[in-house]
Amino acid sequence: MKNSRFWKILILSLIFNFAFLIFSFSLHASGSPKSHETFWGTVSVKEYTLNNGIKVLIIEDHKAPLATFQIWYRVGSKDESIGKTGVSHLLEHMMFKGTSKYGSKVFSNIIQRNGGTDNAHTTKDYTMYHQTLSSDRIGISIELESDRMCNLLLDPKEVINERNVVMEERRMRYEDDPQSLLYEEVIATAFKAHPYRWPVIGWMSDIASIEREDLYRHYIAYYSPDNAFIVISGDVKAEDVIQKVKEGFEHIKPDKVRVERYKAEEPRQEGEKRVYLKKEAELPYLLIAYHVPSFPHKDSFALDVLSTILSAGKSSRLYKDIIYEKRLALNIFADYSGFYKDPFLFILGGTLAPQKNIEDLEKTIYNEIERIKNEVPSEKEIQKAKNQIEASFIFAQDSTYSRAFYTGMFEMLGDWRLMDKYLEGIREVKPDDIQAVAKKYLTDDNKTVGILIPIKNSK
C-alpha cells in the first residue's frame, strides 16, 4: 500500500478538544474506558484494555449500517531474521488457511456469505487484518479473529502450497517489474544496518527456505493479545460491542514466548551511494533517496509539505519544469511517508522520456532542490501545499475502514492521539522550515541513487 498521498492527511476541523472524557461505567481491572474527541469533530474514539493486554479502540459512526473490524499485530518484516525474510508476509497468507474449527479458505467465505469484504496486509512495521460488513454482524469478525489468534493449524501441505503462491507473487511484482526491482535495490543499498533494508515479501531464496516450524515460531512469538490491538469503526454501540470483544478475546492468555526485540539504528551515511540495475525494460528509470526522520520528529511536518510542493499536481515544481517545460520524463514524483516506526527515506524519481538523457533528468531534479535551498518558498506556495494535504485528508475520511485505519496507524506509531499532533504540526510549517529541511537532509552525502538501464531481451 505505497501511496504517499494516501498518508498525507490533515483536517478541516477548527476546534480540537483534548479533554479525555471518563465514562461512568467500569469494564475491567485496567480501569475505565477512555474517550477522546477526534478531529472528526462529532466522532470520538473510546479506548479499552482487556485483562490480557489487548487494547480495543471503538469509533461510533451511525451514518450507515456498516462496521469495520481491524486487528493489528505489532510485527512486520523489520522483526524478521536474516535468512528468513518474508516470514511475516507468508504467515499473513497462512492465517486464511484454517483452524481446527474453521477449515482452509472458510474465513473469507463466511465473511462474503454475510455480505462483507475482508483482506490483510503486511508492512515493515505491522500486519493488519480487516473486515467490513453489516454492523449487526460484527460478532462474526470477533469470533473468527479470536479463533485464528490462538488456533491456527499451519498444515504442512498448505504451507508448501502457499509458499509457492508467494514466490510467484514475488516474480510478478518484483522480478518481472524492473521499476519495482530498482526500488528494492535502492532501499537495500540505502540501509546497511537497519532491517528496513529487506523487502516485506522477502528475498526469493529466503521465501523458499521457510518451513512450517519457522511460521509456527513466528506465530507463537507475535500473535499474542499483548502484542495486538483492535479497532472497530461504524454503526456500533461501544458498550455493547466491547462486551462481545471481551467474550471473544479475553480468554486468550498472553503466554506465548516473546522474542526479545533489538532496536536497530542506521548509522549516518557518509557519502553518496549509487546502484545500477540492468534489466529488460522500455525506458530508463531514476530513483534518488535521502535518509530522513519519521513522524513525530519535528522536521517530519516540513518534509511532508516539501514533497507536496515538489510534486503534488500539475502545478508542482517538478511537474512544471521536467514534464511540461523540458519534457524530460513521462512521470515524476517526490515521496515522503513519515509514518514508519523508525527513520526512513525521502524519495524522488521518474521515468525518462524517449530520446532523453538520464543524466539531464537527474541534474534537473538537483537544480529544483537547490532552488528550494537558495530561495525561500512563498507563503502562498506553502499554504497551497497545506490545502492540498488537507483536501487529501477529507477525501480519505469517507468510510468506516479509513477512520479505523488512520486511528490504527497512529496507534502503531505510539498512541492514536498523536493524530492531533500531526495535524497541528502541518499547520505550523513556515517557509523557513521548508528551506531548512532541504538543506539539512537533501544533501549529496545523504543520498542513494538508483538507475534502471534497459537491455534487450536476449532470448
Tab-separated table of C-alpha atoms in Angstrom:
chain	number	residue	atom	x	y	z
A	1	MET	CA	0.000	0.000	0.000
A	2	LYS	CA	2.513	2.522	-1.096
A	3	ASN	CA	0.900	5.818	-1.953
A	4	SER	CA	2.315	8.956	-0.498
A	5	ARG	CA	-0.885	10.947	-0.886
A	6	PHE	CA	-2.759	8.272	0.978
A	7	TRP	CA	-0.728	9.192	4.012
A	8	LYS	CA	-0.774	12.944	3.694
A	9	ILE	CA	-3.633	13.680	5.979
A	10	LEU	CA	-4.877	16.830	7.615
A	11	ILE	CA	-8.192	18.189	8.874
A	12	LEU	CA	-10.721	20.925	8.344
A	13	SER	CA	-11.990	20.978	11.862
A	14	LEU	CA	-11.191	24.282	13.562
A	15	ILE	CA	-11.514	23.119	17.093
A	16	PHE	CA	-9.507	20.442	18.810
A	17	ASN	CA	-10.746	19.048	22.014
A	18	PHE	CA	-8.042	17.398	24.066
A	19	ALA	CA	-10.217	16.599	27.025
A	20	PHE	CA	-10.336	12.961	27.996
A	21	LEU	CA	-13.849	12.056	28.976
A	22	ILE	CA	-14.137	9.395	31.619
A	23	PHE	CA	-17.303	7.366	31.287
A	24	SER	CA	-19.342	6.327	34.242
A	25	PHE	CA	-19.167	2.555	33.729
A	26	SER	CA	-16.207	0.403	34.598
A	27	LEU	CA	-15.261	-2.539	32.407
A	28	HIS	CA	-12.046	-4.185	33.550
A	29	ALA	CA	-9.407	-4.218	36.175
A	30	SER	CA	-7.288	-1.970	33.969
A	31	GLY	CA	-9.662	0.908	34.632
A	32	SER	CA	-12.473	2.796	32.997
A	33	PRO	CA	-12.536	3.223	29.235
A	34	LYS	CA	-11.142	6.480	27.921
A	35	SER	CA	-12.832	8.626	25.328
A	36	HIS	CA	-11.233	11.289	23.202
A	37	GLU	CA	-12.879	13.714	20.807
A	38	THR	CA	-11.103	13.460	17.467
A	39	PHE	CA	-10.511	15.790	14.569
A	40	TRP	CA	-13.692	14.390	13.038
A	41	GLY	CA	-15.472	16.723	15.438
A	42	THR	CA	-18.577	14.810	16.373
A	43	VAL	CA	-16.927	11.404	16.487
A	44	SER	CA	-14.999	10.126	19.447
A	45	VAL	CA	-12.654	7.216	20.000
A	46	LYS	CA	-13.238	5.093	23.078
A	47	GLU	CA	-10.324	3.107	24.405
A	48	TYR	CA	-10.430	-0.065	26.467
A	49	THR	CA	-7.784	-2.505	27.636
A	50	LEU	CA	-8.707	-6.100	28.420
A	51	ASN	CA	-7.033	-8.032	31.204
A	52	ASN	CA	-4.818	-9.954	28.782
A	53	GLY	CA	-3.328	-6.713	27.474
A	54	ILE	CA	-5.127	-6.282	24.181
A	55	LYS	CA	-6.233	-2.712	23.552
A	56	VAL	CA	-9.579	-2.004	21.864
A	57	LEU	CA	-10.412	1.297	20.140
A	58	ILE	CA	-14.042	1.884	19.167
A	59	ILE	CA	-15.270	4.679	16.893
A	60	GLU	CA	-19.017	5.112	16.744
A	61	ASP	CA	-20.311	6.380	13.405
A	62	HIS	CA	-24.016	5.867	12.734
A	63	LYS	CA	-24.246	7.319	9.220
A	64	ALA	CA	-24.595	3.901	7.603
A	65	PRO	CA	-25.385	0.405	8.982
A	66	LEU	CA	-21.821	-0.806	8.414
A	67	ALA	CA	-18.888	-1.630	10.644
A	68	THR	CA	-15.202	-2.325	10.116
A	69	PHE	CA	-13.196	-4.647	12.334
A	70	GLN	CA	-9.393	-4.403	12.232
A	71	ILE	CA	-6.843	-6.325	14.250
A	72	TRP	CA	-3.264	-5.051	14.184
A	73	TYR	CA	-0.269	-7.179	15.193
A	74	ARG	CA	2.898	-5.318	16.099
A	75	VAL	CA	5.094	-7.399	13.839
A	76	GLY	CA	6.363	-6.739	10.333
A	77	SER	CA	9.336	-7.503	8.144
A	78	LYS	CA	11.699	-5.495	10.376
A	79	ASP	CA	11.167	-8.121	13.085
A	80	GLU	CA	12.458	-10.966	10.921
A	81	SER	CA	15.890	-12.517	10.996
A	82	ILE	CA	18.481	-12.841	8.250
A	83	GLY	CA	17.736	-15.896	6.132
A	84	LYS	CA	14.020	-15.862	6.945
A	85	THR	CA	12.867	-12.627	5.356
A	86	GLY	CA	9.261	-12.778	4.207
A	87	VAL	CA	8.064	-14.956	7.085
A	88	SER	CA	5.651	-12.247	8.333
A	89	HIS	CA	4.043	-11.932	4.914
A	90	LEU	CA	3.819	-15.703	4.403
A	91	LEU	CA	2.225	-16.084	7.835
A	92	GLU	CA	-0.351	-13.483	6.815
A	93	HIS	CA	-1.275	-15.771	3.899
A	94	MET	CA	-1.437	-18.792	6.197
A	95	MET	CA	-3.885	-17.028	8.517
A	96	PHE	CA	-6.527	-17.728	5.862
A	97	LYS	CA	-5.673	-21.429	5.716
A	98	GLY	CA	-7.741	-22.642	8.590
A	99	THR	CA	-8.055	-23.577	12.223
A	100	SER	CA	-9.407	-26.733	13.820
A	101	LYS	CA	-12.839	-25.086	13.868
A	102	TYR	CA	-12.851	-23.339	10.513
A	103	GLY	CA	-11.108	-25.043	7.597
A	104	SER	CA	-8.949	-23.628	4.852
A	105	LYS	CA	-10.480	-20.665	2.978
A	106	VAL	CA	-13.576	-20.826	5.206
A	107	PHE	CA	-12.794	-17.467	6.837
A	108	SER	CA	-13.318	-15.377	3.698
A	109	ASN	CA	-16.264	-17.479	2.556
A	110	ILE	CA	-18.105	-16.784	5.798
A	111	ILE	CA	-17.458	-13.053	5.523
A	112	GLN	CA	-18.597	-12.992	1.898
A	113	ARG	CA	-21.730	-15.053	2.573
A	114	ASN	CA	-22.667	-12.404	5.106
A	115	GLY	CA	-22.244	-9.635	2.560
A	116	GLY	CA	-18.869	-8.448	3.785
A	117	THR	CA	-15.356	-7.992	2.474
A	118	ASP	CA	-12.059	-8.933	4.079
A	119	ASN	CA	-8.346	-8.666	3.447
A	120	ALA	CA	-4.984	-8.204	5.132
A	121	HIS	CA	-1.601	-6.658	4.504
A	122	THR	CA	1.903	-6.786	5.903
A	123	THR	CA	4.322	-3.862	6.122
A	124	LYS	CA	7.780	-3.303	7.525
A	125	ASP	CA	6.269	-2.429	10.934
A	126	TYR	CA	2.979	-4.293	11.317
A	127	THR	CA	0.489	-6.861	9.993
A	128	MET	CA	-3.197	-5.950	9.844
A	129	TYR	CA	-6.365	-7.984	9.127
A	130	HIS	CA	-9.701	-6.353	8.437
A	131	GLN	CA	-13.340	-6.993	7.558
A	132	THR	CA	-16.185	-4.636	6.681
A	133	LEU	CA	-19.720	-5.922	6.919
A	134	SER	CA	-23.206	-5.126	8.154
A	135	SER	CA	-22.877	-3.716	11.660
A	136	ASP	CA	-25.312	-6.260	13.138
A	137	ARG	CA	-22.846	-8.997	12.113
A	138	ILE	CA	-19.708	-7.587	13.690
A	139	GLY	CA	-19.776	-10.559	16.057
A	140	ILE	CA	-18.707	-12.771	13.124
A	141	SER	CA	-15.414	-10.919	12.808
A	142	ILE	CA	-14.827	-11.128	16.544
A	143	GLU	CA	-15.434	-14.876	16.548
A	144	LEU	CA	-13.248	-15.609	13.501
A	145	GLU	CA	-10.336	-13.354	14.502
A	146	SER	CA	-10.216	-14.568	18.093
A	147	ASP	CA	-10.226	-18.167	16.831
A	148	ARG	CA	-7.274	-17.733	14.486
A	149	MET	CA	-5.282	-15.738	17.016
A	150	CYS	CA	-4.806	-18.936	19.032
A	151	ASN	CA	-5.880	-21.949	16.934
A	152	LEU	CA	-4.090	-21.642	13.597
A	153	LEU	CA	-3.364	-25.058	12.063
A	154	LEU	CA	-0.421	-24.337	9.761
A	155	ASP	CA	-0.946	-27.551	7.831
A	156	PRO	CA	2.399	-28.563	6.215
A	157	LYS	CA	0.793	-29.161	2.805
A	158	GLU	CA	-0.847	-25.752	2.923
A	159	VAL	CA	2.489	-24.195	3.879
A	160	ILE	CA	4.146	-25.633	0.773
A	161	ASN	CA	1.304	-24.548	-1.480
A	162	GLU	CA	1.160	-21.032	-0.077
A	163	ARG	CA	4.931	-20.666	-0.159
A	164	ASN	CA	4.775	-21.343	-3.889
A	165	VAL	CA	1.997	-18.786	-4.230
A	166	VAL	CA	4.126	-16.128	-2.525
A	167	MET	CA	7.155	-16.980	-4.669
A	168	GLU	CA	5.030	-16.500	-7.764
A	169	GLU	CA	3.734	-13.234	-6.299
A	170	ARG	CA	7.324	-12.076	-5.900
A	171	ARG	CA	8.129	-12.973	-9.514
A	172	MET	CA	5.181	-10.953	-10.776
A	173	ARG	CA	5.597	-7.925	-8.523
A	174	TYR	CA	9.385	-7.627	-8.474
A	175	GLU	CA	11.341	-9.994	-10.703
A	176	ASP	CA	9.207	-9.101	-13.736
A	177	ASP	CA	8.743	-5.433	-12.825
A	178	PRO	CA	12.011	-3.531	-13.397
A	179	GLN	CA	10.916	-0.346	-11.618
A	180	SER	CA	9.818	-2.241	-8.504
A	181	LEU	CA	13.057	-4.185	-8.608
A	182	LEU	CA	15.054	-0.947	-8.739
A	183	TYR	CA	13.100	0.378	-5.755
A	184	GLU	CA	14.015	-2.764	-3.858
A	185	GLU	CA	17.680	-2.339	-4.813
A	186	VAL	CA	17.765	1.298	-3.718
A	187	ILE	CA	16.223	0.512	-0.318
A	188	ALA	CA	18.659	-2.382	0.188
A	189	THR	CA	21.567	-0.074	-0.694
A	190	ALA	CA	20.453	2.917	1.364
A	191	PHE	CA	20.208	0.844	4.570
A	192	LYS	CA	23.145	-1.248	5.713
A	193	ALA	CA	22.261	-1.909	9.369
A	194	HIS	CA	18.528	-1.436	9.780
A	195	PRO	CA	16.172	-4.317	8.800
A	196	TYR	CA	14.184	-1.889	6.653
A	197	ARG	CA	16.736	-2.892	4.023
A	198	TRP	CA	14.985	-6.151	3.154
A	199	PRO	CA	11.652	-6.310	1.308
A	200	VAL	CA	8.390	-7.123	3.047
A	201	ILE	CA	7.750	-10.002	0.672
A	202	GLY	CA	11.235	-11.355	1.399
A	203	TRP	CA	14.150	-12.398	-0.799
A	204	MET	CA	13.327	-15.285	-3.123
A	205	SER	CA	15.875	-17.676	-1.605
A	206	ASP	CA	14.619	-16.865	1.911
A	207	ILE	CA	10.975	-17.495	0.997
A	208	ALA	CA	11.944	-20.856	-0.473
A	209	SER	CA	13.605	-21.835	2.820
A	210	ILE	CA	10.671	-21.011	5.128
A	211	GLU	CA	9.291	-24.167	6.748
A	212	ARG	CA	6.257	-24.848	8.854
A	213	GLU	CA	8.314	-24.584	12.079
A	214	ASP	CA	9.568	-21.115	11.103
A	215	LEU	CA	5.992	-19.930	10.688
A	216	TYR	CA	4.909	-21.557	13.939
A	217	ARG	CA	7.693	-19.864	15.932
A	218	HIS	CA	6.754	-16.510	14.394
A	219	TYR	CA	3.074	-17.097	15.154
A	220	ILE	CA	3.714	-18.107	18.766
A	221	ALA	CA	6.083	-15.200	19.334
A	222	TYR	CA	3.991	-12.371	17.937
A	223	TYR	CA	0.317	-13.334	17.560
A	224	SER	CA	-0.490	-12.743	21.188
A	225	PRO	CA	-3.131	-10.417	22.682
A	226	ASP	CA	-0.497	-8.280	24.410
A	227	ASN	CA	1.145	-7.699	21.012
A	228	ALA	CA	-2.061	-6.690	19.224
A	229	PHE	CA	-4.816	-4.113	19.281
A	230	ILE	CA	-8.296	-3.931	17.761
A	231	VAL	CA	-10.014	-1.014	16.051
A	232	ILE	CA	-13.771	-1.125	15.404
A	233	SER	CA	-15.436	1.680	13.484
A	234	GLY	CA	-19.023	2.105	12.357
A	235	ASP	CA	-22.613	1.749	13.402
A	236	VAL	CA	-21.976	0.100	16.750
A	237	LYS	CA	-22.534	0.965	20.391
A	238	ALA	CA	-19.267	0.843	22.268
A	239	GLU	CA	-20.703	-0.528	25.472
A	240	ASP	CA	-22.317	-3.414	23.546
A	241	VAL	CA	-19.521	-4.332	21.184
A	242	ILE	CA	-16.827	-4.231	23.868
A	243	GLN	CA	-18.701	-6.980	25.697
A	244	LYS	CA	-18.562	-9.118	22.557
A	245	VAL	CA	-14.842	-8.433	22.196
A	246	LYS	CA	-14.304	-9.378	25.819
A	247	GLU	CA	-16.174	-12.657	25.330
A	248	GLY	CA	-14.206	-13.418	22.179
A	249	PHE	CA	-10.682	-12.412	23.201
A	250	GLU	CA	-10.223	-12.150	26.934
A	251	HIS	CA	-9.836	-15.918	27.412
A	252	ILE	CA	-6.695	-15.867	25.228
A	253	LYS	CA	-3.704	-15.740	27.520
A	254	PRO	CA	-0.541	-13.833	26.655
A	255	ASP	CA	1.524	-16.891	27.488
A	256	LYS	CA	3.428	-17.248	24.253
A	257	VAL	CA	7.188	-16.983	24.145
A	258	ARG	CA	8.097	-13.381	23.472
A	259	VAL	CA	11.075	-12.800	21.245
A	260	GLU	CA	13.376	-10.095	22.512
A	261	ARG	CA	13.399	-7.191	20.111
A	262	TYR	CA	16.512	-5.213	19.420
A	263	LYS	CA	16.443	-1.572	18.468
A	264	ALA	CA	18.290	-1.245	15.179
A	265	GLU	CA	19.754	2.159	14.368
A	266	GLU	CA	21.010	3.032	10.915
A	267	PRO	CA	24.411	4.786	11.124
A	268	ARG	CA	24.846	8.159	9.486
A	269	GLN	CA	25.550	7.921	5.752
A	270	GLU	CA	28.898	9.493	4.933
A	271	GLY	CA	28.806	9.642	1.160
A	272	GLU	CA	26.751	9.118	-1.956
A	273	LYS	CA	25.772	5.572	-2.873
A	274	ARG	CA	24.858	4.601	-6.410
A	275	VAL	CA	23.359	1.408	-7.818
A	276	TYR	CA	22.655	0.417	-11.421
A	277	LEU	CA	20.160	-2.231	-12.473
A	278	LYS	CA	20.352	-3.751	-15.943
A	279	LYS	CA	17.010	-5.297	-16.808
A	280	GLU	CA	14.783	-5.777	-19.793
A	281	ALA	CA	12.692	-2.610	-19.959
A	282	GLU	CA	11.439	0.028	-22.357
A	283	LEU	CA	12.817	3.173	-20.728
A	284	PRO	CA	15.366	4.193	-18.090
A	285	TYR	CA	14.082	4.911	-14.605
A	286	LEU	CA	15.643	7.028	-11.858
A	287	LEU	CA	15.318	6.961	-8.063
A	288	ILE	CA	17.048	9.284	-5.567
A	289	ALA	CA	16.630	8.503	-1.853
A	290	TYR	CA	17.644	10.596	1.188
A	291	HIS	CA	17.603	9.442	4.813
A	292	VAL	CA	15.045	11.453	6.792
A	293	PRO	CA	13.320	11.215	10.193
A	294	SER	CA	9.802	9.887	10.650
A	295	PHE	CA	6.781	11.303	12.432
A	296	PRO	CA	6.595	12.697	15.110
A	297	HIS	CA	10.074	14.173	14.646
A	298	LYS	CA	9.828	17.974	14.452
A	299	ASP	CA	11.174	18.022	10.881
A	300	SER	CA	8.678	15.455	9.581
A	301	PHE	CA	5.957	18.077	9.028
A	302	ALA	CA	8.096	20.302	6.824
A	303	LEU	CA	9.311	17.271	4.846
A	304	ASP	CA	5.688	16.352	4.215
A	305	VAL	CA	4.899	19.822	2.888
A	306	LEU	CA	8.142	19.876	0.865
A	307	SER	CA	7.186	16.715	-1.034
A	308	THR	CA	3.837	18.313	-1.871
A	309	ILE	CA	5.484	21.492	-3.179
A	310	LEU	CA	7.773	19.439	-5.378
A	311	SER	CA	5.377	17.006	-6.983
A	312	ALA	CA	1.719	17.201	-5.979
A	313	GLY	CA	-0.261	18.016	-9.109
A	314	LYS	CA	0.485	19.626	-12.444
A	315	SER	CA	1.339	22.983	-10.877
A	316	SER	CA	4.067	21.494	-8.705
A	317	ARG	CA	7.691	22.484	-9.272
A	318	LEU	CA	8.952	19.170	-10.645
A	319	TYR	CA	5.975	18.671	-12.934
A	320	LYS	CA	6.130	22.134	-14.448
A	321	ASP	CA	9.879	22.038	-15.025
A	322	ILE	CA	10.508	18.417	-16.008
A	323	ILE	CA	7.230	17.256	-17.574
A	324	TYR	CA	5.694	20.417	-19.018
A	325	GLU	CA	8.635	22.633	-19.948
A	326	LYS	CA	11.639	20.372	-20.594
A	327	ARG	CA	9.667	17.189	-21.389
A	328	LEU	CA	12.428	15.135	-19.846
A	329	ALA	CA	10.267	12.491	-18.184
A	330	LEU	CA	6.948	10.713	-18.587
A	331	ASN	CA	6.279	10.962	-14.871
A	332	ILE	CA	7.955	12.479	-11.838
A	333	PHE	CA	7.384	12.255	-8.099
A	334	ALA	CA	8.657	13.193	-4.644
A	335	ASP	CA	7.544	10.778	-1.944
A	336	TYR	CA	7.780	11.317	1.782
A	337	SER	CA	5.882	8.989	4.086
A	338	GLY	CA	6.808	9.724	7.652
A	339	PHE	CA	4.603	7.006	9.063
A	340	TYR	CA	7.309	4.473	9.814
A	341	LYS	CA	8.334	3.430	13.304
A	342	ASP	CA	11.953	4.291	12.525
A	343	PRO	CA	13.550	6.854	10.189
A	344	PHE	CA	13.018	6.041	6.517
A	345	LEU	CA	13.566	7.836	3.199
A	346	PHE	CA	12.530	10.848	1.126
A	347	ILE	CA	12.442	9.521	-2.437
A	348	LEU	CA	12.341	11.335	-5.779
A	349	GLY	CA	12.186	9.699	-9.168
A	350	GLY	CA	10.672	9.342	-12.588
A	351	THR	CA	10.593	7.520	-15.910
A	352	LEU	CA	12.773	9.086	-18.579
A	353	ALA	CA	11.019	10.240	-21.758
A	354	PRO	CA	12.101	8.590	-25.063
A	355	GLN	CA	15.220	10.068	-26.670
A	356	LYS	CA	16.188	11.925	-23.476
A	357	ASN	CA	19.268	11.610	-21.289
A	358	ILE	CA	19.063	10.175	-17.755
A	359	GLU	CA	21.889	12.477	-16.581
A	360	ASP	CA	19.825	15.510	-17.638
A	361	LEU	CA	16.853	14.268	-15.643
A	362	GLU	CA	18.956	13.706	-12.543
A	363	LYS	CA	20.632	17.115	-12.870
A	364	THR	CA	17.288	18.888	-13.292
A	365	ILE	CA	15.938	17.307	-10.111
A	366	TYR	CA	19.011	18.514	-8.215
A	367	ASN	CA	18.510	22.004	-9.664
A	368	GLU	CA	14.998	22.118	-8.224
A	369	ILE	CA	16.322	21.002	-4.846
A	370	GLU	CA	18.992	23.739	-4.937
A	371	ARG	CA	16.334	26.271	-5.853
A	372	ILE	CA	14.469	25.395	-2.662
A	373	LYS	CA	17.688	25.750	-0.670
A	374	ASN	CA	18.517	29.160	-2.178
A	375	GLU	CA	15.069	30.751	-2.353
A	376	VAL	CA	12.587	30.561	0.487
A	377	PRO	CA	9.216	29.374	-0.881
A	378	SER	CA	6.456	31.945	-0.698
A	379	GLU	CA	3.738	31.888	1.938
A	380	LYS	CA	1.237	31.401	-0.880
A	381	GLU	CA	3.010	28.275	-2.155
A	382	ILE	CA	3.234	26.832	1.354
A	383	GLN	CA	-0.428	27.464	2.036
A	384	LYS	CA	-1.378	25.852	-1.250
A	385	ALA	CA	0.558	22.720	-0.283
A	386	LYS	CA	-1.155	22.618	3.089
A	387	ASN	CA	-4.536	22.947	1.390
A	388	GLN	CA	-3.688	20.021	-0.884
A	389	ILE	CA	-2.809	17.864	2.101
A	390	GLU	CA	-5.998	18.970	3.815
A	391	ALA	CA	-8.115	18.063	0.788
A	392	SER	CA	-6.468	14.654	0.580
A	393	PHE	CA	-7.368	14.059	4.184
A	394	ILE	CA	-11.017	14.985	3.678
A	395	PHE	CA	-11.411	12.571	0.796
A	396	ALA	CA	-9.762	9.856	2.870
A	397	GLN	CA	-12.297	10.155	5.689
A	398	ASP	CA	-15.295	8.847	3.827
A	399	SER	CA	-15.503	5.302	5.140
A	400	THR	CA	-15.544	3.329	8.341
A	401	TYR	CA	-12.458	1.495	7.087
A	402	SER	CA	-10.329	4.625	6.625
A	403	ARG	CA	-11.253	6.069	10.012
A	404	ALA	CA	-10.304	2.820	11.667
A	405	PHE	CA	-7.137	2.657	9.577
A	406	TYR	CA	-5.842	6.124	10.482
A	407	THR	CA	-6.635	5.539	14.134
A	408	GLY	CA	-4.748	2.259	13.995
A	409	MET	CA	-1.805	3.767	12.135
A	410	PHE	CA	-1.192	6.400	14.797
A	411	GLU	CA	-1.627	3.769	17.493
A	412	MET	CA	1.117	1.780	15.771
A	413	LEU	CA	3.351	4.850	15.931
A	414	GLY	CA	2.892	5.106	19.665
A	415	ASP	CA	-0.539	6.490	20.503
A	416	TRP	CA	-3.618	7.106	18.356
A	417	ARG	CA	-3.922	10.554	19.937
A	418	LEU	CA	-0.782	11.543	18.004
A	419	MET	CA	-3.084	12.293	15.085
A	420	ASP	CA	-3.759	15.642	16.725
A	421	LYS	CA	-0.053	16.398	16.952
A	422	TYR	CA	0.385	15.603	13.279
A	423	LEU	CA	-2.373	17.968	12.313
A	424	GLU	CA	-1.028	20.761	14.450
A	425	GLY	CA	2.477	20.270	13.086
A	426	ILE	CA	1.459	20.525	9.452
A	427	ARG	CA	-0.393	23.750	10.084
A	428	GLU	CA	2.595	25.331	11.803
A	429	VAL	CA	5.050	24.764	8.932
A	430	LYS	CA	6.638	28.020	7.755
A	431	PRO	CA	8.610	28.797	4.561
A	432	ASP	CA	11.885	28.850	6.505
A	433	ASP	CA	11.154	25.319	7.747
A	434	ILE	CA	10.961	24.031	4.169
A	435	GLN	CA	14.297	25.569	3.279
A	436	ALA	CA	15.869	24.271	6.489
A	437	VAL	CA	14.903	20.609	5.949
A	438	ALA	CA	16.013	20.760	2.308
A	439	LYS	CA	19.456	21.990	3.400
A	440	LYS	CA	19.668	19.513	6.260
A	441	TYR	CA	18.586	16.280	4.568
A	442	LEU	CA	18.710	16.619	0.753
A	443	THR	CA	22.495	16.551	0.568
A	444	ASP	CA	24.954	14.634	-1.614
A	445	ASP	CA	26.446	12.634	1.254
A	446	ASN	CA	22.990	11.541	2.394
A	447	LYS	CA	21.677	10.255	-0.901
A	448	THR	CA	21.405	6.908	-2.689
A	449	VAL	CA	20.842	6.980	-6.448
A	450	GLY	CA	19.402	4.096	-8.452
A	451	ILE	CA	19.276	3.939	-12.248
A	452	LEU	CA	17.491	1.346	-14.351
A	453	ILE	CA	19.383	0.643	-17.570
A	454	PRO	CA	17.129	-1.073	-20.126
A	455	ILE	CA	18.564	-4.037	-22.003
A	456	LYS	CA	17.217	-6.006	-24.929
A	457	ASN	CA	15.644	-9.406	-24.479
A	458	SER	CA	18.430	-11.921	-25.079
A	459	LYS	CA	16.025	-14.800	-25.815
